[in-house]
Amino acid sequence: MKRIGIIMHGVTGRMGLNQHLIRSIVALRAEGGVLLSNGERVMPDPVLVGRNAARLEELARKYGIERWTTDLDGALADPDDAIFFDAATTQMRAELISRALDAGKHVYCEKPISDDLDAAVALARKAKASGLKNGVVQDKLFLPGLRKIAMLRDSGFFGKILSVRGEFGYWVFEGDWGVQAQRPSWNYRKAEGGGIILDMLCHWRYVLDNLFGPVKAISCLGATHIPERVDEAGRRYAADADDAAYATFELEGGIVAHINSSWAVRVRRDDLVTFQVDGTHGSAVAGLTRCWTQHRVNTPKPVWNPDQPQTIDFFDTWDEVPDNQVYDNGFKIQWEMFLRHVLEDTPWRYTLAEGAKGVQLASLGLKSWAERRWLDVEPLEI
């Protein structure tokens, strides 16, 4: 069986380990490799790269991986490995991807591709000029809930789409009264690349662009609701990065989108993230996996009367979209797509240029907050 060597950097972190190593590459290896259009299979052959030798050795042994190293330069110099993947810190990402391109590697990475727009654009341009395959993770597009939204859109269910409402987030514990925080402390430190605007607006850019229409303008208000937290070592620290963002977007075609993102909100909705899409013919609400619809012929007719208890059970007036197909892990799906792109030159649109668009929207969100005004989203020249 043919192999394809993958340098995997940053797999000791939560996302790199769970979604990329275990649920994507290890899962593909367990299935016998990536199936190509000609019926052949190609086996991903990863080398785990990082600074903690003991942890790398432990992961390699646990998941049946033969290779690991703390020598990144040596890994990049090995001609037998064609792809470099990075899921480590955002602030190092652009430099690492640039080094991998210089080494002649195809590159794939987590988002954001940088915390600086100029660096993100320069990296996307370099990747484009190199002729090497390149990509950025855009996992939300492969969530079952949003795939059902795309199916409804393609079927004409919505009619003309009018608006999109998103709610993302949950309460991240402060860590100071007996319950440990469930997110790392760097998320709340500006100096370490933290902040929900940089983190989540990169996601919302590709979700809105791909599902509903290109983003044309943004108005964003950020907040640091919890100014002090306790870190992994039990020490108090100043949480100076934004932990909430309230953003309104104007999309092409007159669609208005509003998405609240917060690590300081308690959940009373269907899921940790929900999107409601309203159209002239129907509406839908999707979470991570499930999706409910309401057609115009099934829409109830409420009458405003504050003096009487509400008689309509509004949750009961929606119908769930059935699971008519099996939905695989979204990260694994995109890994398969990228590997086929490298091996067979299959179509691929999730390039570093798309990653730069995400950084652009996050940068504009931060600027909009600072200047308290709407900002246009201009086309990027990549």
CSV table of C-alpha atoms in Angstrom, one decimal:
chain,number,residue,atom,x,y,z
A,1,MET,CA,0.0,0.0,0.0
A,2,LYS,CA,1.2,3.5,-0.8
A,3,ARG,CA,1.9,5.9,2.1
A,4,ILE,CA,1.8,9.7,2.5
A,5,GLY,CA,4.0,11.2,5.2
A,6,ILE,CA,2.5,13.9,7.4
A,7,ILE,CA,4.4,16.0,9.9
A,8,MET,CA,1.9,16.7,12.7
A,9,HIS,CA,2.9,19.6,14.9
A,10,GLY,CA,0.9,20.6,18.0
A,11,VAL,CA,-0.9,17.3,18.6
A,12,THR,CA,-0.4,17.4,22.3
A,13,GLY,CA,-3.0,20.1,22.6
A,14,ARG,CA,-6.7,19.5,23.0
A,15,MET,CA,-7.8,20.1,19.4
A,16,GLY,CA,-4.7,18.7,17.8
A,17,LEU,CA,-5.0,15.5,19.8
A,18,ASN,CA,-8.7,14.8,19.9
A,19,GLN,CA,-9.9,16.1,16.5
A,20,HIS,CA,-6.9,15.8,14.2
A,21,LEU,CA,-4.8,12.9,15.5
A,22,ILE,CA,-7.4,10.6,17.2
A,23,ARG,CA,-10.6,11.3,15.3
A,24,SER,CA,-9.0,12.0,11.9
A,25,ILE,CA,-5.6,10.5,11.2
A,26,VAL,CA,-5.9,7.5,13.6
A,27,ALA,CA,-9.4,6.9,12.4
A,28,LEU,CA,-8.3,6.9,8.7
A,29,ARG,CA,-5.5,4.5,9.5
A,30,ALA,CA,-8.0,2.2,11.2
A,31,GLU,CA,-10.2,2.3,8.1
A,32,GLY,CA,-7.3,1.2,5.9
A,33,GLY,CA,-6.3,4.6,4.6
A,34,VAL,CA,-7.7,7.2,2.2
A,35,LEU,CA,-9.7,5.8,-0.7
A,36,LEU,CA,-8.8,7.4,-4.0
A,37,SER,CA,-11.0,7.6,-7.2
A,38,ASN,CA,-9.1,4.8,-8.9
A,39,GLY,CA,-9.9,2.4,-6.0
A,40,GLU,CA,-6.4,2.6,-4.5
A,41,ARG,CA,-5.9,3.3,-0.8
A,42,VAL,CA,-3.1,5.5,0.6
A,43,MET,CA,-2.1,5.2,4.3
A,44,PRO,CA,-1.4,8.4,6.3
A,45,ASP,CA,2.0,7.9,8.0
A,46,PRO,CA,2.3,10.6,10.6
A,47,VAL,CA,5.3,11.8,12.5
A,48,LEU,CA,4.4,13.5,15.8
A,49,VAL,CA,6.4,16.7,16.4
A,50,GLY,CA,6.6,18.8,19.6
A,51,ARG,CA,8.7,19.8,22.6
A,52,ASN,CA,7.6,17.2,25.1
A,53,ALA,CA,9.4,14.0,24.2
A,54,ALA,CA,7.7,11.9,26.9
A,55,ARG,CA,4.2,13.0,25.9
A,56,LEU,CA,5.0,12.4,22.2
A,57,GLU,CA,6.3,8.9,22.9
A,58,GLU,CA,3.2,8.1,25.0
A,59,LEU,CA,0.8,9.2,22.3
A,60,ALA,CA,2.8,7.3,19.6
A,61,ARG,CA,2.7,4.1,21.7
A,62,LYS,CA,-1.0,4.5,22.6
A,63,TYR,CA,-2.2,5.1,19.0
A,64,GLY,CA,0.1,2.7,17.1
A,65,ILE,CA,2.2,5.5,15.5
A,66,GLU,CA,5.8,4.5,14.7
A,67,ARG,CA,7.5,8.0,14.5
A,68,TRP,CA,7.8,11.0,16.8
A,69,THR,CA,10.5,13.6,17.2
A,70,THR,CA,11.3,16.9,19.0
A,71,ASP,CA,13.4,18.0,16.0
A,72,LEU,CA,11.2,20.1,13.8
A,73,ASP,CA,14.0,21.1,11.5
A,74,GLY,CA,14.9,17.5,10.9
A,75,ALA,CA,11.3,16.6,10.2
A,76,LEU,CA,10.9,19.4,7.7
A,77,ALA,CA,14.1,18.3,6.0
A,78,ASP,CA,12.9,14.7,5.4
A,79,PRO,CA,11.9,14.3,1.8
A,80,ASP,CA,9.7,11.3,2.6
A,81,ASP,CA,7.1,13.5,4.3
A,82,ALA,CA,5.0,15.6,2.0
A,83,ILE,CA,2.6,17.5,4.3
A,84,PHE,CA,3.2,19.7,7.3
A,85,PHE,CA,0.2,20.2,9.6
A,86,ASP,CA,0.1,22.7,12.5
A,87,ALA,CA,-2.3,22.9,15.4
A,88,ALA,CA,-0.1,24.7,18.0
A,89,THR,CA,-0.2,28.3,19.0
A,90,THR,CA,-1.7,30.9,16.7
A,91,GLN,CA,1.2,33.3,17.2
A,92,MET,CA,3.8,30.8,15.8
A,93,ARG,CA,1.6,29.5,13.0
A,94,ALA,CA,2.5,31.9,10.1
A,95,GLU,CA,6.3,31.4,10.7
A,96,LEU,CA,6.0,27.7,10.9
A,97,ILE,CA,3.8,27.4,7.8
A,98,SER,CA,6.2,29.7,5.9
A,99,ARG,CA,9.2,27.5,6.9
A,100,ALA,CA,7.3,24.4,5.8
A,101,LEU,CA,6.6,26.0,2.4
A,102,ASP,CA,10.3,26.9,2.1
A,103,ALA,CA,10.9,23.2,2.7
A,104,GLY,CA,8.6,22.2,-0.2
A,105,LYS,CA,5.8,20.8,2.0
A,106,HIS,CA,2.1,21.0,1.3
A,107,VAL,CA,0.6,22.7,4.3
A,108,TYR,CA,-2.6,22.3,6.3
A,109,CYS,CA,-3.3,24.1,9.6
A,110,GLU,CA,-5.8,25.1,12.2
A,111,LYS,CA,-7.3,28.6,12.3
A,112,PRO,CA,-6.7,31.4,12.7
A,113,ILE,CA,-3.6,31.3,10.4
A,114,SER,CA,-2.2,34.3,12.2
A,115,ASP,CA,-3.2,37.0,14.7
A,116,ASP,CA,-2.0,39.7,12.2
A,117,LEU,CA,-3.8,40.4,8.9
A,118,ASP,CA,-0.7,41.5,7.0
A,119,ALA,CA,1.1,38.3,8.1
A,120,ALA,CA,-2.0,36.2,7.1
A,121,VAL,CA,-2.2,37.9,3.6
A,122,ALA,CA,1.6,37.5,3.1
A,123,LEU,CA,1.4,33.8,4.0
A,124,ALA,CA,-1.5,33.2,1.7
A,125,ARG,CA,0.3,34.9,-1.2
A,126,LYS,CA,3.4,32.9,-0.5
A,127,ALA,CA,1.5,29.6,-0.5
A,128,LYS,CA,-0.3,30.6,-3.8
A,129,ALA,CA,3.0,31.5,-5.5
A,130,SER,CA,4.7,28.3,-4.3
A,131,GLY,CA,2.3,26.1,-6.2
A,132,LEU,CA,2.1,23.8,-3.2
A,133,LYS,CA,-1.2,22.6,-1.9
A,134,ASN,CA,-2.4,24.5,1.1
A,135,GLY,CA,-5.4,24.5,3.4
A,136,VAL,CA,-7.0,25.7,6.6
A,137,VAL,CA,-9.4,23.9,8.8
A,138,GLN,CA,-13.0,25.1,8.4
A,139,ASP,CA,-14.7,22.5,10.5
A,140,LYS,CA,-18.0,24.2,11.2
A,141,LEU,CA,-19.1,23.7,7.5
A,142,PHE,CA,-19.0,19.9,8.1
A,143,LEU,CA,-21.2,19.9,11.2
A,144,PRO,CA,-24.4,17.8,10.6
A,145,GLY,CA,-26.6,20.7,11.7
A,146,LEU,CA,-25.1,23.1,9.2
A,147,ARG,CA,-25.0,20.5,6.5
A,148,LYS,CA,-28.7,20.2,6.9
A,149,ILE,CA,-29.0,24.0,6.6
A,150,ALA,CA,-27.1,23.8,3.3
A,151,MET,CA,-29.4,21.0,2.1
A,152,LEU,CA,-32.5,23.1,3.0
A,153,ARG,CA,-31.0,26.1,1.2
A,154,ASP,CA,-30.1,24.1,-1.9
A,155,SER,CA,-33.7,22.6,-2.0
A,156,GLY,CA,-35.2,26.1,-2.1
A,157,PHE,CA,-36.9,25.6,1.3
A,158,PHE,CA,-36.2,29.1,2.6
A,159,GLY,CA,-37.4,31.0,-0.4
A,160,LYS,CA,-35.5,34.3,-0.1
A,161,ILE,CA,-33.3,34.3,2.9
A,162,LEU,CA,-33.9,37.3,5.1
A,163,SER,CA,-31.7,36.9,8.2
A,164,VAL,CA,-29.4,34.7,10.2
A,165,ARG,CA,-29.2,34.6,14.0
A,166,GLY,CA,-26.4,32.8,15.7
A,167,GLU,CA,-25.8,32.0,19.4
A,168,PHE,CA,-22.5,30.5,20.4
A,169,GLY,CA,-21.0,29.9,23.8
A,170,TYR,CA,-21.4,28.7,27.4
A,171,TRP,CA,-20.2,29.6,30.9
A,172,VAL,CA,-16.5,29.1,31.3
A,173,PHE,CA,-15.9,28.8,35.0
A,174,GLU,CA,-13.6,31.4,36.6
A,175,GLY,CA,-11.7,28.7,38.5
A,176,ASP,CA,-11.8,30.5,41.9
A,177,TRP,CA,-14.6,28.7,43.8
A,178,GLY,CA,-14.1,24.9,43.4
A,179,VAL,CA,-14.9,24.3,39.7
A,180,GLN,CA,-12.0,24.3,37.3
A,181,ALA,CA,-12.1,26.3,34.1
A,182,GLN,CA,-12.8,24.2,31.0
A,183,ARG,CA,-10.8,26.4,28.6
A,184,PRO,CA,-7.0,27.2,28.8
A,185,SER,CA,-6.0,30.4,30.4
A,186,TRP,CA,-4.2,31.7,27.3
A,187,ASN,CA,-7.7,32.2,25.8
A,188,TYR,CA,-8.1,35.2,28.1
A,189,ARG,CA,-4.7,36.9,27.7
A,190,LYS,CA,-4.1,39.3,24.9
A,191,ALA,CA,-0.4,38.8,24.9
A,192,GLU,CA,-0.8,35.1,24.2
A,193,GLY,CA,-3.2,35.5,21.3
A,194,GLY,CA,-6.4,35.1,23.3
A,195,GLY,CA,-9.8,36.7,22.7
A,196,ILE,CA,-13.1,35.4,21.4
A,197,ILE,CA,-13.2,37.8,18.5
A,198,LEU,CA,-10.0,36.5,16.9
A,199,ASP,CA,-11.1,32.9,17.8
A,200,MET,CA,-14.7,32.9,16.6
A,201,LEU,CA,-15.1,35.6,13.9
A,202,CYS,CA,-12.6,33.5,11.8
A,203,HIS,CA,-15.3,30.7,12.0
A,204,TRP,CA,-18.2,33.0,11.3
A,205,ARG,CA,-16.5,34.4,8.2
A,206,TYR,CA,-16.4,31.0,6.4
A,207,VAL,CA,-19.8,29.9,7.7
A,208,LEU,CA,-21.5,33.1,6.4
A,209,ASP,CA,-19.6,33.2,3.2
A,210,ASN,CA,-20.2,29.6,2.2
A,211,LEU,CA,-23.8,29.1,3.5
A,212,PHE,CA,-25.5,32.5,3.0
A,213,GLY,CA,-23.5,35.0,1.1
A,214,PRO,CA,-20.2,37.0,1.2
A,215,VAL,CA,-19.8,39.3,4.2
A,216,LYS,CA,-19.9,42.9,3.0
A,217,ALA,CA,-19.8,44.9,6.3
A,218,ILE,CA,-19.5,44.4,10.1
A,219,SER,CA,-20.4,46.1,13.3
A,220,CYS,CA,-19.0,44.5,16.4
A,221,LEU,CA,-19.0,45.2,20.2
A,222,GLY,CA,-16.7,43.2,22.3
A,223,ALA,CA,-16.5,42.9,26.1
A,224,THR,CA,-14.3,41.5,28.8
A,225,HIS,CA,-17.1,40.5,31.2
A,226,ILE,CA,-14.9,38.5,33.6
A,227,PRO,CA,-11.8,40.6,34.3
A,228,GLU,CA,-10.0,38.1,36.6
A,229,ARG,CA,-9.6,34.3,36.4
A,230,VAL,CA,-7.6,31.5,37.9
A,231,ASP,CA,-5.1,29.7,35.7
A,232,GLU,CA,-4.1,26.0,35.5
A,233,ALA,CA,-1.7,26.4,38.5
A,234,GLY,CA,-4.3,28.0,40.7
A,235,ARG,CA,-2.9,31.5,40.3
A,236,ARG,CA,-5.1,34.5,39.8
A,237,TYR,CA,-4.5,36.5,36.6
A,238,ALA,CA,-5.9,39.5,34.8
A,239,ALA,CA,-8.1,38.4,32.0
A,240,ASP,CA,-7.6,41.3,29.6
A,241,ALA,CA,-8.8,39.6,26.3
A,242,ASP,CA,-12.4,39.8,25.2
A,243,ASP,CA,-14.6,37.0,26.4
A,244,ALA,CA,-17.7,38.1,24.5
A,245,ALA,CA,-18.6,39.6,21.1
A,246,TYR,CA,-21.9,40.9,19.7
A,247,ALA,CA,-21.5,41.2,16.0
A,248,THR,CA,-23.9,42.2,13.2
A,249,PHE,CA,-23.0,41.5,9.6
A,250,GLU,CA,-24.4,42.7,6.3
A,251,LEU,CA,-24.2,40.0,3.6
A,252,GLU,CA,-24.5,40.1,-0.1
A,253,GLY,CA,-28.2,40.2,-1.2
A,254,GLY,CA,-29.4,42.2,1.7
A,255,ILE,CA,-29.2,39.4,4.2
A,256,VAL,CA,-28.7,40.5,7.8
A,257,ALA,CA,-26.8,38.2,10.2
A,258,HIS,CA,-26.2,38.7,13.9
A,259,ILE,CA,-24.1,36.3,16.0
A,260,ASN,CA,-23.5,36.5,19.7
A,261,SER,CA,-20.3,34.7,20.9
A,262,SER,CA,-19.6,34.4,24.6
A,263,TRP,CA,-17.7,32.5,27.2
A,264,ALA,CA,-19.8,34.2,29.9
A,265,VAL,CA,-23.3,33.1,29.1
A,266,ARG,CA,-25.5,30.3,30.5
A,267,VAL,CA,-27.1,28.0,28.0
A,268,ARG,CA,-30.9,27.8,27.6
A,269,ARG,CA,-31.2,26.8,24.0
A,270,ASP,CA,-30.9,23.5,22.0
A,271,ASP,CA,-27.1,23.4,21.8
A,272,LEU,CA,-23.8,25.2,22.5
A,273,VAL,CA,-24.2,26.8,19.1
A,274,THR,CA,-27.4,27.4,17.2
A,275,PHE,CA,-28.2,29.2,14.0
A,276,GLN,CA,-31.7,30.4,13.0
A,277,VAL,CA,-32.3,31.1,9.4
A,278,ASP,CA,-35.5,33.0,8.4
A,279,GLY,CA,-36.7,33.1,4.8
A,280,THR,CA,-39.9,34.1,3.1
A,281,HIS,CA,-41.0,30.4,2.7
A,282,GLY,CA,-39.6,28.8,5.8
A,283,SER,CA,-37.3,29.0,8.7
A,284,ALA,CA,-34.8,26.5,10.3
A,285,VAL,CA,-32.9,26.3,13.6
A,286,ALA,CA,-29.8,24.1,13.6
A,287,GLY,CA,-27.4,23.1,16.4
A,288,LEU,CA,-24.3,21.0,16.1
A,289,THR,CA,-26.1,17.9,14.9
A,290,ARG,CA,-29.9,18.5,14.9
A,291,CYS,CA,-32.0,20.8,12.8
A,292,TRP,CA,-35.7,21.9,13.0
A,293,THR,CA,-37.8,23.5,10.4
A,294,GLN,CA,-41.0,25.5,10.1
A,295,HIS,CA,-42.6,26.1,6.7
A,296,ARG,CA,-44.9,29.1,6.1
A,297,VAL,CA,-47.9,26.8,5.9
A,298,ASN,CA,-47.1,25.5,9.4
A,299,THR,CA,-46.3,28.8,11.0
A,300,PRO,CA,-48.6,29.6,13.9
A,301,LYS,CA,-50.4,33.0,14.1
A,302,PRO,CA,-49.7,34.5,17.6
A,303,VAL,CA,-51.5,37.6,18.7
A,304,TRP,CA,-49.8,39.9,21.2
A,305,ASN,CA,-51.7,40.1,24.4
A,306,PRO,CA,-49.6,40.7,27.5
A,307,ASP,CA,-52.6,40.2,29.8
A,308,GLN,CA,-53.1,36.5,29.0
A,309,PRO,CA,-50.7,33.5,29.4
A,310,GLN,CA,-49.3,32.3,26.0
A,311,THR,CA,-51.3,29.4,24.6
A,312,ILE,CA,-48.9,28.4,21.9
A,313,ASP,CA,-46.1,26.0,22.6
A,314,PHE,CA,-43.6,27.5,20.1
A,315,PHE,CA,-41.1,24.7,20.4
A,316,ASP,CA,-43.8,22.2,19.5
A,317,THR,CA,-44.6,23.9,16.1
A,318,TRP,CA,-41.3,22.9,14.5
A,319,ASP,CA,-40.4,19.6,12.7
A,320,GLU,CA,-37.0,17.9,12.9
A,321,VAL,CA,-35.0,17.2,9.8
A,322,PRO,CA,-34.3,13.4,9.8
A,323,ASP,CA,-30.9,11.9,9.6
A,324,ASN,CA,-31.2,10.4,6.1
A,325,GLN,CA,-27.5,9.9,5.9
A,326,VAL,CA,-24.6,9.1,8.1
A,327,TYR,CA,-22.6,12.1,9.1
A,328,ASP,CA,-18.9,11.4,9.8
A,329,ASN,CA,-16.6,13.6,11.9
A,330,GLY,CA,-16.2,16.9,10.3
A,331,PHE,CA,-12.5,17.2,10.9
A,332,LYS,CA,-12.0,13.8,9.4
A,333,ILE,CA,-14.0,14.6,6.3
A,334,GLN,CA,-11.9,17.7,5.6
A,335,TRP,CA,-8.7,15.8,6.2
A,336,GLU,CA,-9.8,13.2,3.6
A,337,MET,CA,-10.6,16.0,1.2
A,338,PHE,CA,-7.2,17.7,1.7
A,339,LEU,CA,-5.4,14.4,1.3
A,340,ARG,CA,-7.2,13.6,-2.0
A,341,HIS,CA,-6.4,17.2,-3.1
A,342,VAL,CA,-2.7,16.5,-2.5
A,343,LEU,CA,-2.8,13.0,-4.0
A,344,GLU,CA,-5.2,13.5,-6.9
A,345,ASP,CA,-5.5,17.3,-7.4
A,346,THR,CA,-9.2,17.2,-6.6
A,347,PRO,CA,-11.1,20.5,-6.2
A,348,TRP,CA,-10.4,22.4,-3.0
A,349,ARG,CA,-11.5,25.8,-1.9
A,350,TYR,CA,-10.4,25.9,1.8
A,351,THR,CA,-7.0,27.5,1.1
A,352,LEU,CA,-4.9,29.9,3.2
A,353,ALA,CA,-6.5,32.7,1.3
A,354,GLU,CA,-9.8,31.7,2.9
A,355,GLY,CA,-8.0,31.6,6.2
A,356,ALA,CA,-6.8,35.2,5.6
A,357,LYS,CA,-10.4,36.3,5.1
A,358,GLY,CA,-11.2,35.0,8.6
A,359,VAL,CA,-8.3,37.0,10.1
A,360,GLN,CA,-9.6,40.0,8.1
A,361,LEU,CA,-13.0,39.8,9.6
A,362,ALA,CA,-11.6,39.3,13.1
A,363,SER,CA,-9.3,42.4,12.7
A,364,LEU,CA,-12.3,44.4,11.4
A,365,GLY,CA,-14.3,43.2,14.4
A,366,LEU,CA,-11.7,44.5,16.8
A,367,LYS,CA,-11.4,47.8,14.9
A,368,SER,CA,-15.2,48.2,14.8
A,369,TRP,CA,-15.3,47.7,18.6
A,370,ALA,CA,-12.5,50.2,19.2
A,371,GLU,CA,-13.9,52.8,16.9
A,372,ARG,CA,-17.6,52.1,17.6
A,373,ARG,CA,-18.7,52.1,14.0
A,374,TRP,CA,-19.6,49.9,10.9
A,375,LEU,CA,-16.8,48.9,8.7
A,376,ASP,CA,-16.9,47.6,5.1
A,377,VAL,CA,-15.2,44.2,4.3
A,378,GLU,CA,-13.2,44.9,1.2
A,379,PRO,CA,-11.9,42.1,-1.1
A,380,LEU,CA,-8.5,40.8,-0.2
A,381,GLU,CA,-5.9,40.8,-3.0
A,382,ILE,CA,-4.2,37.4,-2.7
